[in-house]
Amino acid sequence: MAARLLFPTLLTMTSFLLTLPAPASAKDETETRKKLVACINKDITAANAEWKLSAGDLKKFTDIIDRELMKEPLAKKTSEEQMKIVSEIKDASHKELPHLKDDSIEKMIDTLKAKGMHCASLAKPKK
């Protein structure tokens, strides 16, 4: 049952993170991505005080998120594109963190979702 809850949560989080407005240039996009990744990593690391993941598991989780944020343009995605990204995050999480319980991953994703809006607002390029 927890697996069914994880998928919509991942979809919502990914949809939010990947609907940032497209920056004006490649340099702006790179800077925006770096700011977004740094903010999310900082918040995930702080939230780990509650989750108590090992340093290795925390690194794997942040690496999964970082890879997804860095490989796709920061533009709005179609539903099909969002589903593909969510599927990749889900597959990578299960493959790289198979020993974590679904409810633990769900808490991590919920925290990521809650912090996503804050990080996205900080990462927007200045005009």
Short mmCIF file of the C-alpha atoms (twelve columns), coordinates in Angstrom:
data_MODEL
# 
_entry.id   MODEL 
# 
loop_
_atom_site.group_PDB 
_atom_site.id 
_atom_site.type_symbol 
_atom_site.label_atom_id 
_atom_site.label_alt_id 
_atom_site.label_comp_id 
_atom_site.label_asym_id 
_atom_site.label_seq_id 
_atom_site.Cartn_x 
_atom_site.Cartn_y 
_atom_site.Cartn_z 
_atom_site.pdbx_PDB_model_num 
ATOM 1   C CA . MET A 1   0.000  0.000  0.000   1 
ATOM 2   C CA . ALA A 2   2.869  2.392  0.791   1 
ATOM 3   C CA . ALA A 3   4.221  1.857  -2.727  1 
ATOM 4   C CA . ARG A 4   0.938  3.177  -4.147  1 
ATOM 5   C CA . LEU A 5   1.315  6.344  -2.068  1 
ATOM 6   C CA . LEU A 6   4.927  6.847  -3.084  1 
ATOM 7   C CA . PHE A 7   4.197  7.126  -6.806  1 
ATOM 8   C CA . PRO A 8   1.731  10.097 -6.593  1 
ATOM 9   C CA . THR A 9   4.048  11.810 -4.131  1 
ATOM 10  C CA . LEU A 10  7.000  11.455 -6.498  1 
ATOM 11  C CA . LEU A 11  4.858  12.683 -9.398  1 
ATOM 12  C CA . THR A 12  3.802  15.794 -7.494  1 
ATOM 13  C CA . MET A 13  7.339  16.570 -6.343  1 
ATOM 14  C CA . THR A 14  8.844  16.076 -9.771  1 
ATOM 15  C CA . SER A 15  6.101  18.079 -11.480 1 
ATOM 16  C CA . PHE A 16  6.745  20.968 -9.147  1 
ATOM 17  C CA . LEU A 17  10.515 20.922 -9.432  1 
ATOM 18  C CA . LEU A 18  10.522 20.651 -13.199 1 
ATOM 19  C CA . THR A 19  8.023  23.430 -13.908 1 
ATOM 20  C CA . LEU A 20  10.415 26.256 -13.197 1 
ATOM 21  C CA . PRO A 21  10.419 28.948 -15.860 1 
ATOM 22  C CA . ALA A 22  13.065 28.493 -18.534 1 
ATOM 23  C CA . PRO A 23  16.054 30.794 -17.981 1 
ATOM 24  C CA . ALA A 24  17.189 33.152 -20.728 1 
ATOM 25  C CA . SER A 25  20.532 31.498 -21.434 1 
ATOM 26  C CA . ALA A 26  22.488 28.313 -20.863 1 
ATOM 27  C CA . LYS A 27  24.610 30.127 -18.265 1 
ATOM 28  C CA . ASP A 28  21.477 31.268 -16.425 1 
ATOM 29  C CA . GLU A 29  20.071 27.738 -16.561 1 
ATOM 30  C CA . THR A 30  23.292 26.270 -15.161 1 
ATOM 31  C CA . GLU A 31  23.309 28.788 -12.317 1 
ATOM 32  C CA . THR A 32  19.614 28.135 -11.620 1 
ATOM 33  C CA . ARG A 33  20.212 24.392 -11.511 1 
ATOM 34  C CA . LYS A 34  23.187 24.805 -9.169  1 
ATOM 35  C CA . LYS A 35  21.166 26.999 -6.792  1 
ATOM 36  C CA . LEU A 36  18.241 24.583 -6.825  1 
ATOM 37  C CA . VAL A 37  20.425 21.522 -6.206  1 
ATOM 38  C CA . ALA A 38  22.373 23.272 -3.412  1 
ATOM 39  C CA . CYS A 39  19.177 24.371 -1.666  1 
ATOM 40  C CA . ILE A 40  17.556 20.944 -1.922  1 
ATOM 41  C CA . ASN A 41  20.708 19.164 -0.739  1 
ATOM 42  C CA . LYS A 42  20.957 21.514 2.256   1 
ATOM 43  C CA . ASP A 43  17.318 20.895 3.221   1 
ATOM 44  C CA . ILE A 44  17.588 17.131 2.719   1 
ATOM 45  C CA . THR A 45  20.744 17.019 4.853   1 
ATOM 46  C CA . ALA A 46  19.026 18.991 7.630   1 
ATOM 47  C CA . ALA A 47  15.955 16.725 7.485   1 
ATOM 48  C CA . ASN A 48  18.179 13.680 7.889   1 
ATOM 49  C CA . ALA A 49  18.339 14.470 11.625  1 
ATOM 50  C CA . GLU A 50  14.817 13.008 11.733  1 
ATOM 51  C CA . TRP A 51  15.320 10.176 9.209   1 
ATOM 52  C CA . LYS A 52  18.723 9.067  10.549  1 
ATOM 53  C CA . LEU A 53  19.964 7.733  7.210   1 
ATOM 54  C CA . SER A 54  23.571 6.672  7.012   1 
ATOM 55  C CA . ALA A 55  25.901 9.075  5.226   1 
ATOM 56  C CA . GLY A 56  26.019 6.666  2.267   1 
ATOM 57  C CA . ASP A 57  22.214 6.412  1.972   1 
ATOM 58  C CA . LEU A 58  21.823 10.169 2.250   1 
ATOM 59  C CA . LYS A 59  24.401 10.643 -0.520  1 
ATOM 60  C CA . LYS A 60  22.607 8.127  -2.750  1 
ATOM 61  C CA . PHE A 61  19.250 9.857  -2.225  1 
ATOM 62  C CA . THR A 62  20.614 13.319 -2.992  1 
ATOM 63  C CA . ASP A 63  22.481 11.941 -6.011  1 
ATOM 64  C CA . ILE A 64  19.225 10.516 -7.426  1 
ATOM 65  C CA . ILE A 65  17.537 13.910 -7.098  1 
ATOM 66  C CA . ASP A 66  20.576 15.781 -8.438  1 
ATOM 67  C CA . ARG A 67  20.800 13.565 -11.526 1 
ATOM 68  C CA . GLU A 68  17.160 14.176 -12.397 1 
ATOM 69  C CA . LEU A 69  17.417 17.929 -11.914 1 
ATOM 70  C CA . MET A 70  20.621 18.235 -13.904 1 
ATOM 71  C CA . LYS A 71  19.728 16.149 -16.931 1 
ATOM 72  C CA . GLU A 72  16.455 17.755 -18.024 1 
ATOM 73  C CA . PRO A 73  15.813 21.356 -19.068 1 
ATOM 74  C CA . LEU A 74  14.083 23.409 -16.377 1 
ATOM 75  C CA . ALA A 75  11.014 23.953 -18.531 1 
ATOM 76  C CA . LYS A 76  7.442  22.782 -18.136 1 
ATOM 77  C CA . LYS A 77  6.938  19.112 -18.932 1 
ATOM 78  C CA . THR A 78  4.058  17.264 -20.509 1 
ATOM 79  C CA . SER A 79  2.300  14.644 -18.390 1 
ATOM 80  C CA . GLU A 80  4.072  11.923 -20.337 1 
ATOM 81  C CA . GLU A 81  7.492  13.486 -19.711 1 
ATOM 82  C CA . GLN A 82  6.696  13.901 -16.018 1 
ATOM 83  C CA . MET A 83  5.644  10.258 -15.745 1 
ATOM 84  C CA . LYS A 84  8.942  9.187  -17.328 1 
ATOM 85  C CA . ILE A 85  10.975 11.263 -14.860 1 
ATOM 86  C CA . VAL A 86  8.975  9.959  -11.901 1 
ATOM 87  C CA . SER A 87  9.497  6.419  -13.132 1 
ATOM 88  C CA . GLU A 88  13.248 7.009  -13.333 1 
ATOM 89  C CA . ILE A 89  13.379 8.444  -9.796  1 
ATOM 90  C CA . LYS A 90  11.290 5.569  -8.481  1 
ATOM 91  C CA . ASP A 91  13.393 2.918  -10.232 1 
ATOM 92  C CA . ALA A 92  16.651 4.512  -9.081  1 
ATOM 93  C CA . SER A 93  15.421 4.800  -5.485  1 
ATOM 94  C CA . HIS A 94  14.414 1.152  -5.348  1 
ATOM 95  C CA . LYS A 95  17.633 0.037  -7.023  1 
ATOM 96  C CA . GLU A 96  20.029 2.168  -5.002  1 
ATOM 97  C CA . LEU A 97  18.194 2.082  -1.658  1 
ATOM 98  C CA . PRO A 98  16.473 -1.327 -1.607  1 
ATOM 99  C CA . HIS A 99  16.822 -1.747 2.152   1 
ATOM 100 C CA . LEU A 100 14.785 1.383  3.009   1 
ATOM 101 C CA . LYS A 101 11.131 0.910  3.896   1 
ATOM 102 C CA . ASP A 102 8.519  2.530  1.667   1 
ATOM 103 C CA . ASP A 103 7.267  4.707  4.550   1 
ATOM 104 C CA . SER A 104 10.805 6.034  5.087   1 
ATOM 105 C CA . ILE A 105 11.118 6.963  1.431   1 
ATOM 106 C CA . GLU A 106 7.665  8.562  1.554   1 
ATOM 107 C CA . LYS A 107 8.721  10.763 4.504   1 
ATOM 108 C CA . MET A 108 11.816 11.783 2.578   1 
ATOM 109 C CA . ILE A 109 9.766  12.666 -0.498  1 
ATOM 110 C CA . ASP A 110 7.196  14.576 1.586   1 
ATOM 111 C CA . THR A 111 10.000 16.670 3.052   1 
ATOM 112 C CA . LEU A 112 11.454 17.224 -0.386  1 
ATOM 113 C CA . LYS A 113 8.048  18.364 -1.646  1 
ATOM 114 C CA . ALA A 114 7.607  20.759 1.271   1 
ATOM 115 C CA . LYS A 115 11.012 22.332 0.682   1 
ATOM 116 C CA . GLY A 116 10.723 22.339 -3.115  1 
ATOM 117 C CA . MET A 117 8.680  25.527 -3.391  1 
ATOM 118 C CA . HIS A 118 11.083 27.381 -1.128  1 
ATOM 119 C CA . CYS A 119 14.114 26.216 -3.105  1 
ATOM 120 C CA . ALA A 120 12.481 26.935 -6.469  1 
ATOM 121 C CA . SER A 121 11.733 30.520 -5.435  1 
ATOM 122 C CA . LEU A 122 15.354 31.035 -4.344  1 
ATOM 123 C CA . ALA A 123 16.754 29.474 -7.512  1 
ATOM 124 C CA . LYS A 124 14.840 31.618 -10.009 1 
ATOM 125 C CA . PRO A 125 17.216 33.673 -12.151 1 
ATOM 126 C CA . LYS A 126 17.287 37.387 -11.452 1 
ATOM 127 C CA . LYS A 127 15.883 39.598 -14.177 1 
# 
